[in-house]
PDB file of C-alpha atoms in Angstrom:
ATOM      1  CA  MET A  13       0.000   0.000   0.000  1.00 71.00           C
ATOM      2  CA  GLY A  14       1.284   3.457  -0.884  1.00 94.00           C
ATOM      3  CA  PHE A  15       0.697   6.971   0.354  1.00 95.00           C
ATOM      4  CA  SER A  16       0.865  10.566  -0.840  1.00 97.00           C
ATOM      5  CA  VAL A  17       2.121  13.866   0.556  1.00 98.00           C
ATOM      6  CA  THR A  18       0.357  17.061  -0.558  1.00 98.00           C
ATOM      7  CA  VAL A  19       2.030  20.463  -0.199  1.00 97.00           C
ATOM      8  CA  PRO A  20       0.585  23.837  -1.266  1.00 97.00           C
ATOM      9  CA  ALA A  21       2.198  26.033  -3.839  1.00 95.00           C
ATOM     10  CA  GLY A  22       2.598  29.768  -3.353  1.00 96.00           C
ATOM     11  CA  CYS A  23       1.562  32.904  -5.156  1.00 94.00           C
ATOM     12  CA  GLY A  24       4.585  35.120  -4.807  1.00 94.00           C
ATOM     13  CA  GLU A  25       5.424  36.426  -1.342  1.00 95.00           C
ATOM     14  CA  PHE A  26       3.901  38.804   1.159  1.00 97.00           C
ATOM     15  CA  LEU A  27       7.331  40.220   1.957  1.00 97.00           C
ATOM     16  CA  GLN A  28      10.883  39.748   0.782  1.00 96.00           C
ATOM     17  CA  GLY A  29      14.018  41.690   1.551  1.00 95.00           C
ATOM     18  CA  ARG A  30      16.572  42.630   4.173  1.00 95.00           C
ATOM     19  CA  VAL A  31      15.588  42.738   7.849  1.00 97.00           C
ATOM     20  CA  GLY A  32      18.670  43.679   9.826  1.00 93.00           C
ATOM     21  CA  ASN A  33      21.376  41.401   8.446  1.00 92.00           C
ATOM     22  CA  ARG A  34      18.964  38.687   7.281  1.00 94.00           C
ATOM     23  CA  SER A  35      17.340  37.940   3.948  1.00 94.00           C
ATOM     24  CA  VAL A  36      13.721  37.372   4.965  1.00 97.00           C
ATOM     25  CA  ILE A  37      10.783  35.916   3.077  1.00 97.00           C
ATOM     26  CA  ILE A  38       7.174  35.623   4.216  1.00 97.00           C
ATOM     27  CA  SER A  39       5.375  32.864   2.340  1.00 93.00           C
ATOM     28  CA  THR A  40       2.028  33.127   0.562  1.00 96.00           C
ATOM     29  CA  PRO A  41       0.657  29.570   0.462  1.00 97.00           C
ATOM     30  CA  VAL A  42      -2.471  29.217  -1.676  1.00 97.00           C
ATOM     31  CA  ASN A  43      -4.968  26.537  -2.674  1.00 97.00           C
ATOM     32  CA  ALA A  44      -2.884  25.065  -5.501  1.00 96.00           C
ATOM     33  CA  TYR A  45      -0.978  21.887  -4.740  1.00 97.00           C
ATOM     34  CA  VAL A  46       1.891  19.536  -5.459  1.00 97.00           C
ATOM     35  CA  LYS A  47       1.525  15.854  -4.571  1.00 97.00           C
ATOM     36  CA  ALA A  48       4.309  13.322  -4.068  1.00 97.00           C
ATOM     37  CA  ILE A  49       3.033   9.758  -4.519  1.00 97.00           C
ATOM     38  CA  VAL A  50       4.836   6.728  -3.096  1.00 97.00           C
ATOM     39  CA  ASN A  51       4.034   3.208  -4.274  1.00 96.00           C
ATOM     40  CA  ASP A  52       5.639  -0.206  -4.132  1.00 93.00           C
ATOM     41  CA  GLY A  53       8.304  -0.732  -6.747  1.00 93.00           C
ATOM     42  CA  ILE A  54      11.839   0.346  -7.544  1.00 92.00           C
ATOM     43  CA  TYR A  55      12.970   3.950  -7.106  1.00 93.00           C
ATOM     44  CA  ASP A  56      13.713   5.569 -10.472  1.00 93.00           C
ATOM     45  CA  GLU A  57      15.253   9.016 -10.205  1.00 91.00           C
ATOM     46  CA  LYS A  58      14.426   9.655 -13.869  1.00 90.00           C
ATOM     47  CA  LEU A  59      10.810  10.231 -12.792  1.00 91.00           C
ATOM     48  CA  LEU A  60      11.912  13.323 -10.853  1.00 94.00           C
ATOM     49  CA  GLY A  61      13.442  16.693 -11.644  1.00 94.00           C
ATOM     50  CA  LYS A  62      16.924  17.635 -10.446  1.00 95.00           C
ATOM     51  CA  LYS A  63      15.835  19.449  -7.272  1.00 95.00           C
ATOM     52  CA  SER A  64      13.412  16.691  -6.307  1.00 96.00           C
ATOM     53  CA  ARG A  65      16.209  14.127  -6.705  1.00 97.00           C
ATOM     54  CA  GLN A  66      18.402  16.220  -4.445  1.00 97.00           C
ATOM     55  CA  ALA A  67      15.610  16.365  -1.864  1.00 97.00           C
ATOM     56  CA  VAL A  68      15.348  12.570  -1.896  1.00 97.00           C
ATOM     57  CA  GLN A  69      19.119  12.224  -1.478  1.00 97.00           C
ATOM     58  CA  ARG A  70      19.312  14.670   1.426  1.00 97.00           C
ATOM     59  CA  ALA A  71      16.286  13.241   3.222  1.00 97.00           C
ATOM     60  CA  ASP A  72      17.647   9.720   2.705  1.00 96.00           C
ATOM     61  CA  SER A  73      20.971  10.742   4.222  1.00 96.00           C
ATOM     62  CA  ILE A  74      19.354  12.428   7.231  1.00 96.00           C
ATOM     63  CA  CYS A  75      17.022   9.508   7.948  1.00 96.00           C
ATOM     64  CA  GLY A  76      19.703   6.850   7.518  1.00 93.00           C
ATOM     65  CA  GLY A  77      19.063   3.141   7.211  1.00 89.00           C
ATOM     66  CA  ARG A  78      18.540   1.366   3.919  1.00 91.00           C
ATOM     67  CA  PRO A  79      18.374   3.605   0.815  1.00 93.00           C
ATOM     68  CA  PHE A  80      14.916   4.785  -0.239  1.00 93.00           C
ATOM     69  CA  ASP A  81      13.531   2.033  -2.463  1.00 92.00           C
ATOM     70  CA  LYS A  82       9.978   2.927  -3.544  1.00 94.00           C
ATOM     71  CA  VAL A  83       8.421   4.431  -6.645  1.00 95.00           C
ATOM     72  CA  LEU A  84       8.136   8.195  -6.138  1.00 97.00           C
ATOM     73  CA  GLU A  85       6.293  10.466  -8.557  1.00 96.00           C
ATOM     74  CA  ILE A  86       5.258  14.123  -8.476  1.00 96.00           C
ATOM     75  CA  GLN A  87       1.836  15.300  -9.629  1.00 96.00           C
ATOM     76  CA  SER A  88       1.678  19.049 -10.212  1.00 94.00           C
ATOM     77  CA  ASP A  89      -0.045  21.543 -12.445  1.00 85.00           C
ATOM     78  CA  ILE A  90       1.984  24.435 -11.018  1.00 90.00           C
ATOM     79  CA  PRO A  91       3.816  26.412 -13.721  1.00 90.00           C
ATOM     80  CA  LYS A  92       7.610  26.406 -13.398  1.00 89.00           C
ATOM     81  CA  GLY A  93       9.819  29.477 -13.177  1.00 87.00           C
ATOM     82  CA  LYS A  94       6.950  31.877 -12.478  1.00 92.00           C
ATOM     83  CA  GLY A  95       7.217  32.357  -8.711  1.00 92.00           C
ATOM     84  CA  MET A  96       4.554  29.920  -7.497  1.00 95.00           C
ATOM     85  CA  ALA A  97       7.039  28.033  -5.304  1.00 94.00           C
ATOM     86  CA  SER A  98       6.838  24.986  -7.558  1.00 93.00           C
ATOM     87  CA  SER A  99      10.397  23.877  -6.740  1.00 93.00           C
ATOM     88  CA  SER A 100       9.957  24.519  -3.019  1.00 95.00           C
ATOM     89  CA  ALA A 101       6.754  22.481  -2.959  1.00 96.00           C
ATOM     90  CA  ASP A 102       8.414  19.654  -4.942  1.00 96.00           C
ATOM     91  CA  ILE A 103      11.395  19.621  -2.574  1.00 97.00           C
ATOM     92  CA  GLY A 104       9.215  19.638   0.532  1.00 97.00           C
ATOM     93  CA  ALA A 105       6.886  16.929  -0.745  1.00 97.00           C
ATOM     94  CA  CYS A 106       9.736  14.609  -1.767  1.00 97.00           C
ATOM     95  CA  ALA A 107      11.658  15.054   1.488  1.00 98.00           C
ATOM     96  CA  LEU A 108       8.524  14.429   3.540  1.00 98.00           C
ATOM     97  CA  ALA A 109       7.698  11.338   1.492  1.00 97.00           C
ATOM     98  CA  VAL A 110      11.112   9.800   2.138  1.00 97.00           C
ATOM     99  CA  ALA A 111      10.918  10.607   5.840  1.00 97.00           C
ATOM    100  CA  ARG A 112       7.408   9.162   6.147  1.00 96.00           C
ATOM    101  CA  HIS A 113       8.494   5.940   4.451  1.00 95.00           C
ATOM    102  CA  LYS A 114      11.351   5.605   6.925  1.00 95.00           C
ATOM    103  CA  GLY A 115       9.232   6.376   9.961  1.00 95.00           C
ATOM    104  CA  ARG A 116      10.887   9.744  10.540  1.00 94.00           C
ATOM    105  CA  PHE A 117       9.256  13.129  11.229  1.00 92.00           C
ATOM    106  CA  PHE A 118      10.772  16.411  10.013  1.00 96.00           C
ATOM    107  CA  SER A 119       9.999  19.552  11.989  1.00 96.00           C
ATOM    108  CA  ASP A 120       9.248  22.661   9.935  1.00 96.00           C
ATOM    109  CA  GLU A 121      12.698  24.064  10.667  1.00 95.00           C
ATOM    110  CA  GLU A 122      14.451  20.791   9.742  1.00 96.00           C
ATOM    111  CA  LEU A 123      12.550  20.822   6.471  1.00 96.00           C
ATOM    112  CA  CYS A 124      13.506  24.455   5.827  1.00 97.00           C
ATOM    113  CA  ARG A 125      17.192  23.731   6.445  1.00 96.00           C
ATOM    114  CA  LEU A 126      17.050  20.762   4.083  1.00 97.00           C
ATOM    115  CA  ALA A 127      15.311  22.824   1.402  1.00 96.00           C
ATOM    116  CA  VAL A 128      17.664  25.824   1.551  1.00 95.00           C
ATOM    117  CA  SER A 129      20.622  23.460   1.177  1.00 95.00           C
ATOM    118  CA  ILE A 130      19.253  22.892  -2.336  1.00 95.00           C
ATOM    119  CA  GLU A 131      18.110  26.420  -3.240  1.00 90.00           C
ATOM    120  CA  PRO A 132      16.780  29.613  -1.617  1.00 86.00           C
ATOM    121  CA  THR A 133      13.346  28.432  -0.592  1.00 90.00           C
ATOM    122  CA  ASP A 134       9.750  29.565  -0.151  1.00 94.00           C
ATOM    123  CA  PRO A 135       8.550  27.823   3.045  1.00 95.00           C
ATOM    124  CA  VAL A 136       5.058  26.914   1.793  1.00 97.00           C
ATOM    125  CA  PHE A 137       5.405  23.494   3.453  1.00 96.00           C
ATOM    126  CA  CYS A 138       5.442  25.079   6.940  1.00 97.00           C
ATOM    127  CA  ARG A 139       2.298  25.371   9.033  1.00 95.00           C
ATOM    128  CA  GLY A 140       0.621  28.777   8.859  1.00 95.00           C
ATOM    129  CA  VAL A 141       2.309  31.685   7.098  1.00 97.00           C
ATOM    130  CA  VAL A 142       5.937  31.945   8.134  1.00 97.00           C
ATOM    131  CA  ALA A 143       8.832  34.354   8.012  1.00 98.00           C
ATOM    132  CA  MET A 144      12.072  32.547   7.213  1.00 97.00           C
ATOM    133  CA  ASP A 145      15.718  33.443   6.721  1.00 95.00           C
ATOM    134  CA  ARG A 146      16.202  32.562   3.060  1.00 92.00           C
ATOM    135  CA  TYR A 147      19.784  31.400   3.519  1.00 90.00           C
ATOM    136  CA  SER A 148      19.927  29.637   6.886  1.00 93.00           C
ATOM    137  CA  GLY A 149      16.377  28.262   6.832  1.00 95.00           C
ATOM    138  CA  GLN A 150      15.750  29.566  10.363  1.00 96.00           C
ATOM    139  CA  LEU A 151      12.076  30.213  11.117  1.00 96.00           C
ATOM    140  CA  LEU A 152      11.663  33.704  12.537  1.00 97.00           C
ATOM    141  CA  ARG A 153       7.929  34.010  13.046  1.00 96.00           C
ATOM    142  CA  ARG A 154       4.689  32.146  12.400  1.00 96.00           C
ATOM    143  CA  PHE A 155       1.553  34.107  11.463  1.00 96.00           C
ATOM    144  CA  PRO A 156      -2.097  33.104  11.099  1.00 95.00           C
ATOM    145  CA  ALA A 157      -3.056  33.016   7.418  1.00 95.00           C
ATOM    146  CA  PRO A 158      -5.020  36.113   6.345  1.00 96.00           C
ATOM    147  CA  ARG A 159      -8.206  35.407   4.369  1.00 95.00           C
ATOM    148  CA  LEU A 160      -7.394  36.929   0.992  1.00 97.00           C
ATOM    149  CA  VAL A 161      -8.141  36.220  -2.667  1.00 97.00           C
ATOM    150  CA  TYR A 162      -5.502  36.646  -5.377  1.00 98.00           C
ATOM    151  CA  TYR A 163      -6.254  37.305  -9.052  1.00 97.00           C
ATOM    152  CA  THR A 164      -2.947  36.239 -10.580  1.00 97.00           C
ATOM    153  CA  PHE A 165      -1.341  37.227 -13.889  1.00 96.00           C
ATOM    154  CA  ASP A 166       1.920  36.365 -15.630  1.00 94.00           C
ATOM    155  CA  CYS A 167       4.236  38.907 -17.231  1.00 91.00           C
ATOM    156  CA  GLY A 168       5.892  36.196 -19.314  1.00 87.00           C
ATOM    157  CA  GLY A 169       9.310  34.583 -19.288  1.00 82.00           C
ATOM    158  CA  MET A 170      10.926  32.478 -16.577  1.00 75.00           C
ATOM    159  CA  ILE A 171      13.334  33.078 -13.705  1.00 67.00           C
ATOM    160  CA  ASN A 172      15.708  30.424 -12.361  1.00 66.00           C
ATOM    161  CA  THR A 173      15.924  30.960  -8.607  1.00 64.00           C
ATOM    162  CA  GLN A 174      19.292  29.268  -8.262  1.00 63.00           C
ATOM    163  CA  ASP A 175      20.828  31.409 -10.997  1.00 61.00           C
ATOM    164  CA  PHE A 176      19.268  34.561  -9.558  1.00 58.00           C
ATOM    165  CA  TYR A 177      20.764  34.016  -6.105  1.00 60.00           C
ATOM    166  CA  SER A 178      24.165  32.857  -7.372  1.00 55.00           C
ATOM    167  CA  THR A 179      25.317  36.485  -7.305  1.00 58.00           C
ATOM    168  CA  GLY A 180      24.619  39.393  -4.962  1.00 64.00           C
ATOM    169  CA  THR A 181      24.461  39.652  -1.184  1.00 76.00           C
ATOM    170  CA  VAL A 182      21.904  40.405   1.507  1.00 82.00           C
ATOM    171  CA  GLU A 183      23.022  44.045   1.366  1.00 83.00           C
ATOM    172  CA  ASP A 184      21.742  44.231  -2.230  1.00 85.00           C
ATOM    173  CA  GLU A 185      18.170  43.556  -1.092  1.00 92.00           C
ATOM    174  CA  PRO A 186      15.713  46.363  -0.204  1.00 93.00           C
ATOM    175  CA  ASP A 187      15.442  47.142   3.504  1.00 96.00           C
ATOM    176  CA  VAL A 188      11.995  45.957   4.642  1.00 97.00           C
ATOM    177  CA  THR A 189      12.652  46.097   8.384  1.00 97.00           C
ATOM    178  CA  ASP A 190       9.874  48.590   9.115  1.00 97.00           C
ATOM    179  CA  LEU A 191       7.378  46.592   7.069  1.00 97.00           C
ATOM    180  CA  TYR A 192       8.296  43.417   8.929  1.00 98.00           C
ATOM    181  CA  LYS A 193       7.920  45.072  12.326  1.00 97.00           C
ATOM    182  CA  ASP A 194       4.579  46.560  11.308  1.00 97.00           C
ATOM    183  CA  LEU A 195       3.299  43.140  10.267  1.00 97.00           C
ATOM    184  CA  CYS A 196       4.474  41.573  13.521  1.00 97.00           C
ATOM    185  CA  ARG A 197       2.512  44.205  15.461  1.00 97.00           C
ATOM    186  CA  ASN A 198      -0.646  44.098  13.320  1.00 96.00           C
ATOM    187  CA  ASN A 199      -0.831  40.623  11.800  1.00 94.00           C
ATOM    188  CA  GLY A 200      -4.556  40.363  12.481  1.00 93.00           C
ATOM    189  CA  ASP A 201      -5.273  43.356  10.247  1.00 96.00           C
ATOM    190  CA  ILE A 202      -6.043  42.662   6.567  1.00 96.00           C
ATOM    191  CA  ASP A 203      -5.133  46.198   5.535  1.00 97.00           C
ATOM    192  CA  THR A 204      -1.659  45.759   7.016  1.00 98.00           C
ATOM    193  CA  TRP A 205      -1.078  42.527   5.109  1.00 98.00           C
ATOM    194  CA  CYS A 206      -2.123  44.163   1.840  1.00 98.00           C
ATOM    195  CA  ARG A 207      -0.077  47.311   2.444  1.00 98.00           C
ATOM    196  CA  VAL A 208       3.005  45.259   3.285  1.00 98.00           C
ATOM    197  CA  ALA A 209       2.565  43.112   0.148  1.00 98.00           C
ATOM    198  CA  THR A 210       2.114  46.203  -2.026  1.00 98.00           C
ATOM    199  CA  THR A 211       5.081  48.103  -0.595  1.00 98.00           C
ATOM    200  CA  SER A 212       7.349  45.059  -0.779  1.00 97.00           C
ATOM    201  CA  ALA A 213       6.355  44.465  -4.404  1.00 97.00           C
ATOM    202  CA  LEU A 214       7.234  48.035  -5.358  1.00 96.00           C
ATOM    203  CA  ALA A 215      10.466  48.020  -3.341  1.00 95.00           C
ATOM    204  CA  ASN A 216      11.725  44.908  -5.102  1.00 93.00           C
ATOM    205  CA  GLN A 217      11.505  46.492  -8.553  1.00 91.00           C
ATOM    206  CA  SER A 218      15.224  47.148  -8.097  1.00 86.00           C
ATOM    207  CA  ARG A 219      15.815  43.388  -7.942  1.00 83.00           C
ATOM    208  CA  VAL A 220      13.512  41.992 -10.651  1.00 85.00           C
ATOM    209  CA  PHE A 221      12.112  44.824 -12.734  1.00 90.00           C
ATOM    210  CA  LYS A 222       8.580  44.361 -14.049  1.00 93.00           C
ATOM    211  CA  SER A 223       7.725  47.029 -16.587  1.00 93.00           C
ATOM    212  CA  GLU A 224       4.010  46.267 -16.174  1.00 95.00           C
ATOM    213  CA  LEU A 225       3.980  46.919 -12.417  1.00 96.00           C
ATOM    214  CA  PRO A 226       3.209  50.688 -12.375  1.00 95.00           C
ATOM    215  CA  ASP A 227       0.206  50.260 -14.706  1.00 95.00           C
ATOM    216  CA  PHE A 228      -0.858  47.140 -12.817  1.00 96.00           C
ATOM    217  CA  TYR A 229      -0.796  48.996  -9.497  1.00 96.00           C
ATOM    218  CA  GLU A 230      -2.796  51.903 -10.929  1.00 95.00           C
ATOM    219  CA  THR A 231      -5.335  49.535 -12.484  1.00 95.00           C
ATOM    220  CA  ALA A 232      -5.727  47.590  -9.238  1.00 96.00           C
ATOM    221  CA  GLN A 233      -6.508  50.831  -7.414  1.00 95.00           C
ATOM    222  CA  LYS A 234      -9.173  51.718 -10.007  1.00 93.00           C
ATOM    223  CA  ILE A 235     -10.829  48.329  -9.614  1.00 94.00           C
ATOM    224  CA  GLY A 236     -10.861  48.588  -5.833  1.00 95.00           C
ATOM    225  CA  ALA A 237      -8.262  45.971  -4.921  1.00 97.00           C
ATOM    226  CA  TYR A 238      -6.972  45.962  -1.358  1.00 97.00           C
ATOM    227  CA  GLY A 239      -3.440  45.853  -2.723  1.00 97.00           C
ATOM    228  CA  ILE A 240      -1.082  44.102  -5.096  1.00 98.00           C
ATOM    229  CA  GLY A 241       1.587  41.469  -4.721  1.00 97.00           C
ATOM    230  CA  THR A 242       4.279  39.892  -6.841  1.00 96.00           C
ATOM    231  CA  ALA A 243       6.541  36.934  -7.113  1.00 94.00           C
ATOM    232  CA  HIS A 244       9.591  38.909  -6.038  1.00 91.00           C
ATOM    233  CA  THR A 245      11.947  36.592  -7.942  1.00 87.00           C
ATOM    234  CA  GLY A 246       9.353  35.475 -10.463  1.00 90.00           C
ATOM    235  CA  THR A 247       7.065  36.817 -13.167  1.00 93.00           C
ATOM    236  CA  LEU A 248       3.690  36.931 -11.372  1.00 95.00           C
ATOM    237  CA  LEU A 249       1.507  39.931 -10.557  1.00 96.00           C
ATOM    238  CA  ASN A 250      -1.404  39.648  -8.100  1.00 97.00           C
ATOM    239  CA  MET A 251      -4.428  41.810  -7.368  1.00 97.00           C
ATOM    240  CA  ILE A 252      -5.515  41.216  -3.783  1.00 98.00           C
ATOM    241  CA  PHE A 253      -9.136  41.234  -2.610  1.00 97.00           C
ATOM    242  CA  SER A 254     -11.060  39.994   0.411  1.00 94.00           C
ATOM    243  CA  SER A 255     -13.448  37.898  -1.703  1.00 93.00           C
ATOM    244  CA  ARG A 256     -14.122  36.561  -5.205  1.00 92.00           C
ATOM    245  CA  GLY A 257     -16.458  38.113  -7.761  1.00 92.00           C
ATOM    246  CA  TYR A 258     -14.154  40.652  -9.435  1.00 91.00           C
ATOM    247  CA  GLY A 259     -13.294  38.629 -12.535  1.00 92.00           C
ATOM    248  CA  GLN A 260     -15.541  40.385 -15.047  1.00 93.00           C
ATOM    249  CA  LYS A 261     -14.643  43.847 -13.785  1.00 93.00           C
ATOM    250  CA  ILE A 262     -10.929  43.075 -13.958  1.00 93.00           C
ATOM    251  CA  LYS A 263     -11.285  41.638 -17.460  1.00 90.00           C
ATOM    252  CA  LYS A 264     -13.145  44.716 -18.686  1.00 91.00           C
ATOM    253  CA  VAL A 265     -10.722  47.243 -17.191  1.00 92.00           C
ATOM    254  CA  LEU A 266      -7.615  45.364 -18.352  1.00 88.00           C
ATOM    255  CA  SER A 267      -8.969  45.057 -21.907  1.00 88.00           C
ATOM    256  CA  GLN A 268      -8.955  48.859 -22.097  1.00 86.00           C
ATOM    257  CA  SER A 269      -5.463  49.275 -20.642  1.00 88.00           C
ATOM    258  CA  PRO A 270      -1.830  48.690 -21.695  1.00 88.00           C
ATOM    259  CA  LEU A 271      -2.068  45.433 -19.736  1.00 91.00           C
ATOM    260  CA  LYS A 272      -4.503  43.705 -22.096  1.00 85.00           C
ATOM    261  CA  ASP A 273      -1.885  41.109 -23.095  1.00 85.00           C
ATOM    262  CA  LEU A 274      -1.153  39.915 -19.554  1.00 92.00           C
ATOM    263  CA  ASN A 275      -1.679  36.172 -19.206  1.00 93.00           C
ATOM    264  CA  PHE A 276      -4.318  35.342 -16.583  1.00 94.00           C
ATOM    265  CA  ILE A 277      -3.174  32.394 -14.427  1.00 95.00           C
ATOM    266  CA  GLY A 278      -6.119  31.963 -12.053  1.00 95.00           C
ATOM    267  CA  VAL A 279      -7.858  32.924  -8.832  1.00 96.00           C
ATOM    268  CA  PHE A 280      -6.322  31.650  -5.614  1.00 97.00           C
ATOM    269  CA  GLU A 281      -7.113  31.869  -1.921  1.00 97.00           C
ATOM    270  CA  THR A 282      -4.485  32.216   0.780  1.00 97.00           C
ATOM    271  CA  ILE A 283      -4.354  29.285   3.190  1.00 96.00           C
ATOM    272  CA  GLY A 284      -2.173  28.063   5.997  1.00 94.00           C
ATOM    273  CA  GLY A 285       0.818  26.184   4.636  1.00 94.00           C
ATOM    274  CA  GLY A 286       1.863  22.725   5.711  1.00 95.00           C
ATOM    275  CA  TYR A 287       1.301  19.255   4.325  1.00 96.00           C
ATOM    276  CA  VAL A 288      -1.177  16.388   4.343  1.00 96.00           C
ATOM    277  CA  PHE A 289      -0.412  12.653   4.306  1.00 96.00           C
ATOM    278  CA  GLU A 290      -2.960  10.304   2.742  1.00 96.00           C
ATOM    279  CA  GLU A 291      -2.879   6.515   2.579  1.00 93.00           C
ATOM    280  CA  ARG A 292      -3.585   5.128  -0.888  1.00 78.00           C
TER     281      ARG A 292
END
């Protein structure tokens, strides 16, 4: 008998940048998922991408014992290279699957440390919404998930996270210390979450420039969005609302704007991150 591990994807980040001497990310887990499926059979690494294979190897090494020896496959409809934490979700799901098979439990922080040893990570596999040091994997804070709806668009192209972070230092990132402190004080306030997401998105233009962002921000204000968000090292743009029902209005306004060629990805709801095991 096999089992599966389901991990949410993300939709950009609420916050990303320098807080003191740390590179900090606050995840945005949403209701889109990656599933790692384990069945009887022989492990074939060719079924997995490079980062997923690395996750299996690291989890196998940590857990010890006999090498992982089951069929492991990933089911995912999450687009790659866009900023939806597809690699992070794959890594988390694979590592958790290996650990589960070996009777081992990974804490959220153990999982973060494993993941960042492969690439700078979005901690969507952690419970709640978390702030994490992107390089050490240390969890800094856990927040309750705000109830928000994201209308998500793609600017086009792809960004390789590993390549992006192969150069530069923490000092190159925008200082978001005040935003982080504000969110820690007011994390029960929807307006604060949306303001932090918007300000962080605009501040990170210096890192990954999105020519569409100024028009997108102006359009979102016209429509009545609570704020905007981005995949800070991806190609996504989000309009943030407290509920659904804005699709037709957004479509009409965008069709009359310079943004008419933006690719609509979907509507997503923020959720608490984490993972779910299911026997099969």
